[in-house]
Tab-separated table of C-alpha atoms and ligand atoms in Angstrom:
chain	number	residue	atom	x	y	z
L	1	MET	CA	-80.755	-11.649	-13.738
L	2	LEU	CA	-78.821	-14.904	-14.179
L	3	ILE	CA	-78.427	-13.694	-16.766
L	4	LYS	CA	-76.834	-12.302	-19.779
L	5	LEU	CA	-75.028	-9.030	-20.083
L	6	SER	CA	-77.361	-6.667	-21.792
L	7	ARG	CA	-76.987	-6.533	-25.527
L	8	PRO	CA	-78.419	-4.249	-28.135
L	9	SER	CA	-81.826	-5.139	-29.465
L	10	ASP	CA	-81.895	-6.713	-32.912
L	11	CYS	CA	-84.445	-4.189	-34.082
L	12	LYS	CA	-83.650	-2.042	-37.087
L	13	GLU	CA	-84.104	1.721	-36.927
L	14	SER	CA	-86.685	1.421	-39.710
L	15	ASP	CA	-88.912	-0.627	-37.397
L	16	ILE	CA	-89.428	2.291	-35.069
L	17	THR	CA	-92.666	4.227	-35.330
L	18	PRO	CA	-91.624	7.867	-35.236
L	19	GLU	CA	-93.048	9.519	-32.166
L	20	SER	CA	-94.564	12.378	-34.185
L	21	LEU	CA	-96.507	9.899	-36.331
L	22	TYR	CA	-97.613	7.941	-33.302
L	23	LEU	CA	-98.749	11.056	-31.488
L	24	SER	CA	-100.684	12.388	-34.467
L	25	ARG	CA	-102.456	9.023	-34.883
L	26	ARG	CA	-103.426	9.151	-31.264
L	27	ALA	CA	-104.781	12.672	-31.686
L	28	LEU	CA	-106.925	11.418	-34.580
L	29	LEU	CA	-108.261	8.469	-32.660
L	30	GLY	CA	-109.532	9.894	-29.408
L	31	GLY	CA	-110.638	7.244	-26.911
L	32	THR	CA	-114.393	7.859	-27.114
L	33	ALA	CA	-114.634	8.212	-30.886
L	34	ALA	CA	-112.529	5.118	-31.294
L	35	ALA	CA	-114.651	3.128	-28.889
L	36	LEU	CA	-117.828	4.132	-30.749
L	37	ALA	CA	-116.316	2.978	-34.016
L	38	VAL	CA	-115.641	-0.535	-32.809
L	39	GLY	CA	-119.067	-2.076	-33.311
L	40	SER	CA	-119.304	-1.203	-36.993
L	41	LEU	CA	-116.015	-2.764	-38.090
L	42	PRO	CA	-115.050	-6.371	-38.685
L	43	ARG	CA	-113.402	-7.984	-35.685
L	44	TRP	CA	-109.728	-7.567	-36.471
L	45	ALA	CA	-110.134	-4.396	-38.436
L	46	ALA	CA	-111.715	-2.977	-35.323
L	47	ALA	CA	-108.809	-4.011	-33.167
L	48	ALA	CA	-106.302	-2.576	-35.608
L	49	GLU	CA	-108.195	0.685	-36.071
L	50	VAL	CA	-108.804	1.310	-32.448
L	51	SER	CA	-105.487	0.207	-31.152
L	52	GLN	CA	-103.767	1.862	-34.126
L	53	TYR	CA	-100.510	0.010	-33.574
L	54	ALA	CA	-98.364	-0.596	-36.609
L	55	ASP	CA	-97.390	-4.052	-37.875
L	56	VAL	CA	-99.371	-6.059	-35.357
L	57	ASP	CA	-99.794	-9.719	-36.159
L	58	ALA	CA	-103.567	-10.211	-35.844
L	59	GLY	CA	-103.236	-13.522	-34.001
L	60	ALA	CA	-106.053	-16.060	-33.687
L	61	ALA	CA	-108.072	-15.153	-30.654
L	62	PRO	CA	-110.285	-17.667	-28.882
L	63	ASN	CA	-114.004	-16.881	-29.157
L	64	TRP	CA	-114.375	-15.541	-25.618
L	65	PHE	CA	-111.677	-12.926	-26.289
L	66	ALA	CA	-113.108	-11.864	-29.646
L	67	GLU	CA	-116.527	-11.472	-28.053
L	68	LYS	CA	-115.170	-9.344	-25.228
L	69	LEU	CA	-113.014	-7.072	-27.354
L	70	PRO	CA	-115.753	-4.718	-28.672
L	71	GLY	CA	-116.677	-3.789	-25.089
L	72	THR	CA	-113.131	-2.743	-24.291
L	73	GLN	CA	-112.533	0.547	-22.550
L	74	TRP	CA	-109.698	1.833	-24.739
L	75	GLN	CA	-106.818	3.843	-23.298
L	76	ALA	CA	-108.186	3.583	-19.774
L	77	VAL	CA	-104.675	4.476	-18.636
L	78	THR	CA	-101.949	5.798	-20.878
L	79	VAL	CA	-98.400	7.139	-20.926
L	80	LYS	CA	-98.120	10.659	-22.285
L	81	GLY	CA	-95.376	11.655	-24.709
L	82	GLU	CA	-93.573	8.301	-24.850
L	83	ALA	CA	-93.757	6.178	-27.991
L	84	ILE	CA	-95.229	2.725	-27.724
L	85	THR	CA	-92.651	0.007	-28.321
L	86	PRO	CA	-93.071	-1.606	-31.749
L	87	PHE	CA	-94.988	-4.899	-31.578
L	88	LYS	CA	-92.030	-6.709	-33.131
L	89	ASP	CA	-89.742	-5.770	-30.234
L	90	ALA	CA	-92.300	-6.486	-27.544
L	91	THR	CA	-92.807	-9.965	-28.979
L	92	HIS	CA	-89.240	-10.896	-29.936
L	93	TYR	CA	-87.215	-9.627	-26.995
L	94	ASN	CA	-88.658	-11.585	-24.105
L	95	ASN	CA	-87.882	-13.238	-20.806
L	96	PHE	CA	-89.791	-16.497	-20.388
L	97	TYR	CA	-87.325	-19.061	-19.064
L	98	GLU	CA	-89.739	-21.933	-19.538
L	99	PHE	CA	-88.906	-21.533	-23.240
L	100	GLY	CA	-85.163	-20.837	-22.975
L	101	THR	CA	-82.810	-18.175	-21.660
L	102	ASP	CA	-82.106	-16.166	-24.825
L	103	LYS	CA	-84.300	-13.185	-25.597
L	104	GLY	CA	-85.402	-14.792	-28.878
L	105	ASP	CA	-86.185	-18.226	-27.395
L	106	PRO	CA	-89.743	-17.480	-26.250
L	107	ALA	CA	-90.781	-16.271	-29.727
L	108	ALA	CA	-89.078	-19.284	-31.303
L	109	ASN	CA	-90.401	-21.926	-28.890
L	110	ALA	CA	-93.643	-20.789	-27.286
L	111	GLY	CA	-95.882	-21.067	-30.354
L	112	ALA	CA	-96.665	-24.737	-29.739
L	113	LEU	CA	-97.938	-24.223	-26.190
L	114	PRO	CA	-101.653	-25.088	-26.097
L	115	THR	CA	-103.432	-22.177	-24.403
L	116	SER	CA	-107.005	-23.264	-25.064
L	117	PRO	CA	-108.569	-24.932	-23.149
L	118	TRP	CA	-106.956	-23.340	-20.086
L	119	THR	CA	-107.860	-23.800	-16.444
L	120	VAL	CA	-107.306	-21.324	-13.618
L	121	VAL	CA	-107.545	-22.412	-9.989
L	122	VAL	CA	-108.368	-19.880	-7.266
L	123	ASP	CA	-107.793	-21.266	-3.794
L	124	GLY	CA	-106.446	-20.657	-0.299
L	125	GLU	CA	-107.937	-18.018	1.979
L	126	VAL	CA	-111.019	-17.182	-0.102
L	127	GLY	CA	-114.719	-17.531	0.536
L	128	LYS	CA	-115.282	-18.653	-3.046
L	129	PRO	CA	-112.536	-20.990	-4.219
L	130	GLY	CA	-112.909	-22.432	-7.697
L	131	ARG	CA	-111.474	-24.150	-10.711
L	132	TYR	CA	-112.478	-22.324	-13.862
L	133	ALA	CA	-112.228	-22.700	-17.597
L	134	LEU	CA	-110.583	-19.425	-18.646
L	135	GLU	CA	-113.689	-18.229	-20.516
L	136	ASP	CA	-115.756	-18.648	-17.337
L	137	PHE	CA	-113.041	-17.059	-15.215
L	138	MET	CA	-113.129	-14.012	-17.530
L	139	LYS	CA	-116.926	-13.631	-17.676
L	140	PRO	CA	-117.344	-10.967	-14.962
L	141	TYR	CA	-114.667	-8.630	-16.313
L	142	GLN	CA	-114.728	-5.871	-18.885
L	143	LEU	CA	-111.435	-5.418	-20.695
L	144	GLN	CA	-109.518	-2.186	-20.321
L	145	GLU	CA	-106.537	-0.999	-22.306
L	146	ARG	CA	-103.685	0.041	-20.022
L	147	ILE	CA	-100.638	1.571	-21.672
L	148	TYR	CA	-97.817	1.063	-19.198
L	149	ARG	CA	-94.054	1.312	-18.990
L	150	LEU	CA	-92.413	-2.068	-18.428
L	151	ARG	CA	-89.021	-1.829	-16.697
L	152	CYS	CA	-86.950	-5.019	-16.500
L	153	VAL	CA	-84.469	-5.441	-13.644
L	154	GLU	CA	-81.859	-5.943	-16.402
L	155	ALA	CA	-82.195	-2.188	-17.136
L	156	TRP	CA	-84.137	-2.190	-20.392
L	157	SER	CA	-87.663	-0.872	-20.744
L	158	MET	CA	-90.606	-0.735	-23.127
L	159	VAL	CA	-94.062	0.865	-23.333
L	160	ILE	CA	-96.779	-1.740	-23.857
L	161	PRO	CA	-100.528	-1.410	-24.453
L	162	TRP	CA	-102.043	-4.243	-22.381
L	163	LEU	CA	-105.628	-5.480	-22.341
L	164	GLY	CA	-106.779	-6.727	-18.984
L	165	PHE	CA	-108.741	-6.034	-15.842
L	166	PRO	CA	-107.841	-4.930	-12.302
L	167	ILE	CA	-106.951	-7.678	-9.831
L	168	SER	CA	-109.117	-5.815	-7.332
L	169	ALA	CA	-112.152	-6.900	-9.402
L	170	LEU	CA	-111.104	-10.547	-9.084
L	171	LEU	CA	-110.578	-10.178	-5.345
L	172	LYS	CA	-114.071	-8.769	-5.014
L	173	GLN	CA	-115.432	-11.881	-6.749
L	174	VAL	CA	-113.540	-14.477	-4.717
L	175	GLU	CA	-113.904	-12.806	-1.300
L	176	PRO	CA	-110.574	-13.105	0.561
L	177	THR	CA	-110.949	-14.196	4.198
L	178	SER	CA	-109.613	-12.075	7.050
L	179	LYS	CA	-106.485	-14.277	7.088
L	180	ALA	CA	-105.504	-13.437	3.497
L	181	ARG	CA	-102.463	-11.131	3.469
L	182	TYR	CA	-100.701	-12.064	0.219
L	183	ILE	CA	-101.589	-13.299	-3.221
L	184	ARG	CA	-99.463	-16.018	-4.811
L	185	PHE	CA	-99.369	-16.772	-8.540
L	186	GLU	CA	-98.116	-19.892	-10.259
L	187	THR	CA	-97.224	-20.539	-13.911
L	188	LEU	CA	-98.151	-23.676	-15.851
L	189	GLN	CA	-95.842	-26.698	-15.646
L	190	ASP	CA	-95.724	-28.448	-18.994
L	191	PRO	CA	-92.277	-29.878	-19.772
L	192	LYS	CA	-93.597	-31.360	-23.014
L	193	HIS	CA	-94.233	-27.890	-24.448
L	194	MET	CA	-91.833	-25.858	-22.289
L	195	PRO	CA	-88.300	-26.892	-23.205
L	196	GLY	CA	-86.772	-24.823	-20.392
L	197	GLN	CA	-88.537	-27.029	-17.851
L	198	ARG	CA	-86.923	-30.182	-19.170
L	199	SER	CA	-83.456	-28.822	-19.912
L	200	GLY	CA	-80.478	-29.000	-17.582
L	201	PHE	CA	-81.250	-25.408	-16.563
L	202	ALA	CA	-81.874	-26.596	-13.032
L	203	LEU	CA	-81.501	-23.262	-11.269
L	204	ILE	CA	-85.221	-22.658	-11.426
L	205	ASP	CA	-87.364	-24.866	-9.255
L	206	TRP	CA	-90.497	-24.972	-11.431
L	207	PRO	CA	-93.198	-23.788	-11.449
L	208	TYR	CA	-92.346	-20.079	-11.651
L	209	VAL	CA	-93.951	-18.390	-8.640
L	210	GLU	CA	-94.611	-14.725	-7.861
L	211	GLY	CA	-96.517	-12.835	-5.230
L	212	LEU	CA	-97.872	-9.497	-4.049
L	213	ARG	CA	-99.022	-8.109	-0.756
L	214	LEU	CA	-102.808	-7.948	-0.756
L	215	ASP	CA	-102.873	-4.141	-0.652
L	216	GLU	CA	-100.468	-4.038	-3.632
L	217	ALA	CA	-102.774	-6.368	-5.543
L	218	MET	CA	-105.719	-4.105	-4.675
L	219	ASN	CA	-103.980	-1.056	-6.175
L	220	PRO	CA	-105.908	-0.009	-9.298
L	221	LEU	CA	-102.761	-0.191	-11.454
L	222	ALA	CA	-102.280	-3.933	-10.842
L	223	ILE	CA	-103.949	-5.924	-13.601
L	224	LEU	CA	-104.291	-9.388	-15.013
L	225	ALA	CA	-103.732	-9.141	-18.771
L	226	VAL	CA	-105.165	-11.331	-21.509
L	227	GLY	CA	-104.097	-9.207	-24.464
L	228	MET	CA	-101.766	-6.567	-25.835
L	229	TYR	CA	-101.713	-4.269	-28.917
L	230	GLY	CA	-105.472	-4.798	-29.397
L	231	ARG	CA	-105.220	-8.600	-29.692
L	232	GLU	CA	-104.868	-11.604	-27.413
L	233	LEU	CA	-101.506	-12.172	-25.716
L	234	PRO	CA	-98.949	-13.877	-27.914
L	235	ASN	CA	-97.674	-17.045	-26.231
L	236	GLN	CA	-94.204	-15.584	-25.655
L	237	ASN	CA	-95.781	-12.725	-23.665
L	238	GLY	CA	-97.564	-15.036	-21.264
L	239	ALA	CA	-100.751	-16.249	-22.924
L	240	PRO	CA	-103.431	-16.638	-21.974
L	241	LEU	CA	-103.242	-14.821	-18.601
L	242	ARG	CA	-100.405	-12.848	-16.991
L	243	LEU	CA	-99.843	-10.367	-14.236
L	244	VAL	CA	-98.828	-6.755	-14.957
L	245	VAL	CA	-97.606	-4.545	-12.082
L	246	PRO	CA	-96.024	-1.570	-13.820
L	247	TRP	CA	-94.261	-0.033	-10.808
L	248	LYS	CA	-92.264	-3.216	-10.189
L	249	TYR	CA	-89.436	-4.859	-12.085
L	250	GLY	CA	-90.700	-7.060	-14.912
L	251	PHE	CA	-89.905	-10.356	-13.202
L	252	LYS	CA	-92.890	-9.809	-10.890
L	253	SER	CA	-95.194	-9.932	-13.940
L	254	ILE	CA	-95.616	-13.700	-13.999
L	255	LYS	CA	-96.816	-15.292	-17.222
L	256	SER	CA	-99.206	-18.108	-18.213
L	257	ILE	CA	-100.884	-18.255	-14.802
L	258	VAL	CA	-102.743	-21.420	-13.763
L	259	ARG	CA	-103.128	-20.856	-10.037
L	260	ILE	CA	-103.960	-17.840	-7.864
L	261	SER	CA	-103.853	-18.448	-4.119
L	262	LEU	CA	-104.698	-16.115	-1.255
L	263	VAL	CA	-102.270	-16.896	1.558
L	264	GLU	CA	-101.346	-15.826	5.055
L	265	GLN	CA	-97.557	-15.906	4.733
L	266	GLN	CA	-95.391	-14.016	2.247
L	267	PRO	CA	-94.847	-16.471	-0.616
L	268	ARG	CA	-91.285	-17.427	-1.520
L	269	THR	CA	-90.796	-16.367	-5.137
L	270	THR	CA	-88.753	-17.945	-7.917
L	271	TRP	CA	-86.113	-15.206	-8.072
L	272	GLN	CA	-85.785	-14.968	-4.307
L	273	ASN	CA	-84.997	-18.687	-4.311
L	274	ILE	CA	-82.305	-18.282	-6.940
L	275	ALA	CA	-80.532	-15.142	-5.701
L	276	PRO	CA	-82.158	-13.563	-2.615
L	277	GLU	CA	-79.468	-10.901	-2.303
L	278	GLU	CA	-80.200	-9.701	-5.853
L	279	TYR	CA	-83.970	-10.110	-6.252
L	280	GLY	CA	-86.285	-9.249	-3.397
L	281	PHE	CA	-89.971	-9.806	-2.825
L	282	TYR	CA	-90.877	-6.153	-3.412
L	283	ALA	CA	-88.834	-5.459	-6.564
L	284	ASN	CA	-90.135	-1.899	-6.825
L	285	VAL	CA	-88.437	0.042	-9.607
L	286	ASN	CA	-86.022	2.295	-7.735
L	287	PRO	CA	-83.235	4.336	-9.380
L	288	THR	CA	-81.572	4.912	-5.979
L	289	VAL	CA	-81.092	1.248	-5.067
L	290	ASP	CA	-78.673	-0.440	-7.446
L	291	HIS	CA	-78.640	-4.095	-8.320
L	292	PRO	CA	-75.465	-5.577	-6.754
L	293	ARG	CA	-74.018	-6.008	-10.256
L	294	TRP	CA	-75.237	-2.923	-12.115
L	295	THR	CA	-76.784	0.511	-11.711
L	296	GLN	CA	-80.537	0.969	-11.758
L	297	ALA	CA	-80.305	4.735	-12.253
L	298	ARG	CA	-80.714	4.481	-16.023
L	299	GLU	CA	-82.348	2.209	-18.554
L	300	ARG	CA	-82.301	1.459	-22.269
L	301	ARG	CA	-85.685	2.126	-23.844
L	302	LEU	CA	-86.155	-0.483	-26.570
L	303	PRO	CA	-85.593	-0.515	-29.435
L	304	SER	CA	-82.035	0.590	-28.810
L	305	GLY	CA	-78.814	-0.001	-30.689
L	306	LEU	CA	-75.144	0.839	-30.747
L	307	PHE	CA	-75.685	4.177	-32.507
L	308	SER	CA	-78.932	5.076	-30.767
L	309	PRO	CA	-78.669	3.585	-27.282
L	310	ASN	CA	-81.848	5.391	-26.242
L	311	VAL	CA	-80.778	5.638	-22.615
L	312	ARG	CA	-82.982	7.516	-20.170
L	313	ASP	CA	-83.164	8.086	-16.427
L	314	THR	CA	-85.157	5.525	-14.506
L	315	GLN	CA	-88.091	6.983	-12.585
L	316	MET	CA	-89.021	6.119	-8.999
L	317	PHE	CA	-91.681	3.416	-9.069
L	318	ASN	CA	-91.266	3.506	-12.863
L	319	GLY	CA	-93.118	6.830	-13.002
L	320	TYR	CA	-96.094	5.654	-10.911
L	321	ALA	CA	-95.063	7.166	-7.552
L	322	ASP	CA	-98.238	9.262	-7.246
L	323	GLU	CA	-100.321	6.104	-7.446
L	324	VAL	CA	-98.262	3.679	-5.351
L	325	ALA	CA	-95.742	5.412	-3.053
L	326	SER	CA	-98.211	5.436	-0.154
L	327	LEU	CA	-98.187	1.616	-0.145
L	328	TYR	CA	-94.633	1.766	1.165
L	329	SER	CA	-94.679	4.614	3.655
L	330	GLY	CA	-92.522	3.652	6.618
L	331	LEU	CA	-90.871	0.773	4.739
L	332	ASP	CA	-87.088	0.878	4.227
L	333	LEU	CA	-86.872	0.398	0.465
L	334	ARG	CA	-83.133	-0.285	0.671
L	335	LYS	CA	-83.743	-3.317	2.883
L	336	ASN	CA	-86.992	-4.269	1.201
L	337	TYR	CA	-85.691	-4.240	-2.380
V	1	MTE	N1	-93.007	-15.446	-16.073
V	1	MTE	C1	-92.613	-16.728	-16.187
V	1	MTE	N2	-93.494	-17.725	-15.940
V	1	MTE	N3	-91.347	-17.075	-16.547
V	1	MTE	C2	-90.390	-16.116	-16.773
V	1	MTE	O1	-89.246	-16.462	-17.090
V	1	MTE	N4	-89.873	-13.709	-16.824
V	1	MTE	C3	-90.183	-12.443	-16.167
V	1	MTE	C4	-91.632	-12.019	-16.390
V	1	MTE	N5	-92.531	-13.138	-16.221
V	1	MTE	C5	-90.781	-14.748	-16.644
V	1	MTE	C6	-92.116	-14.447	-16.309
V	1	MTE	C7	-89.287	-11.375	-16.568
V	1	MTE	S1	-87.678	-11.477	-15.984
V	1	MTE	C8	-89.702	-10.297	-17.286
V	1	MTE	S2	-88.693	-8.947	-17.543
V	1	MTE	C9	-91.036	-10.269	-17.914
V	1	MTE	O2	-91.757	-11.491	-17.700
V	1	MTE	C10	-90.881	-10.041	-19.398
V	1	MTE	O3	-92.121	-9.910	-20.034
V	1	MTE	P1	-92.141	-9.761	-21.625
V	1	MTE	O4	-91.339	-10.883	-22.200
V	1	MTE	O5	-93.591	-9.826	-22.015
V	1	MTE	O6	-91.503	-8.417	-21.930
């Protein structure tokens, strides 16, 4: 993106969960058995047991999240045969420009952001607009665990277990009008707690904005996430509410959302404003359409280092072609990058 040349992750080899160990743990903890076990365990023990991820910082979940967690549908979607990225990497190698441009800045600076109370506004072309405290906003939704690949436009990738719910469920609640064609998302503006918003880094016209076509948002893979690795979202990953659209480059997955608007016109997004020839509205992961400054045919799966670069071929739509390719039939993906 603006943006640094890629550099090896800081992660040590010893931080990596060997795939064999990870796979055998998963075999032990089948989804149904694990879900049944939840009720009988203390809150965080339950999360750790069920989600089985190593070295996860337990966090300090707000009450509404802790109350919802036992009802979670674990492993509702998963990625077969690919190791989940260690929690440490997923939470210390981040893009969240509101907190700085280095990969370590969000972990270093986001901790002080107050995420409770949090208000979400739903407005625009909807029958039921509203302004909700997050706990009320979340009431209708059951959490699901979705284990997805995350592919950044910078050509690194991870596998992350998210906790969230389909955007289609939200759209059902708020009743888009017949004029609604796109959905626009906006991140919090809080220069006091977001140093990137008060620095001389003026390239971004805050707030960070992203958008989807309505039919993309309705796709069952598109979710709003409130947690990851069996716990609430860490601030650097977009607490308390972020978008996750796994077939698109990571910059579409806007963090710390405060406003969701149904609109008639295609919204102008943050990265389109900065460099329209490099970052399009669609941003579908596509190994055959290179970024003007680098190839998109391959990616570094994190953690990666000088002696184990962990490079792999990028998959069309990040491996989700069966689920999403039909959304784009007839669309020239070279022009609509
Ligand atoms: N959302 C906001 N508000 N600000 C950002 O800078 N960065 C995006 C996206 N969402 C960003 C954002 C980019 S470029 C990526 S790759 C992903 O967040 C990274 O998510 P992660 O840090 O949880 O891996």
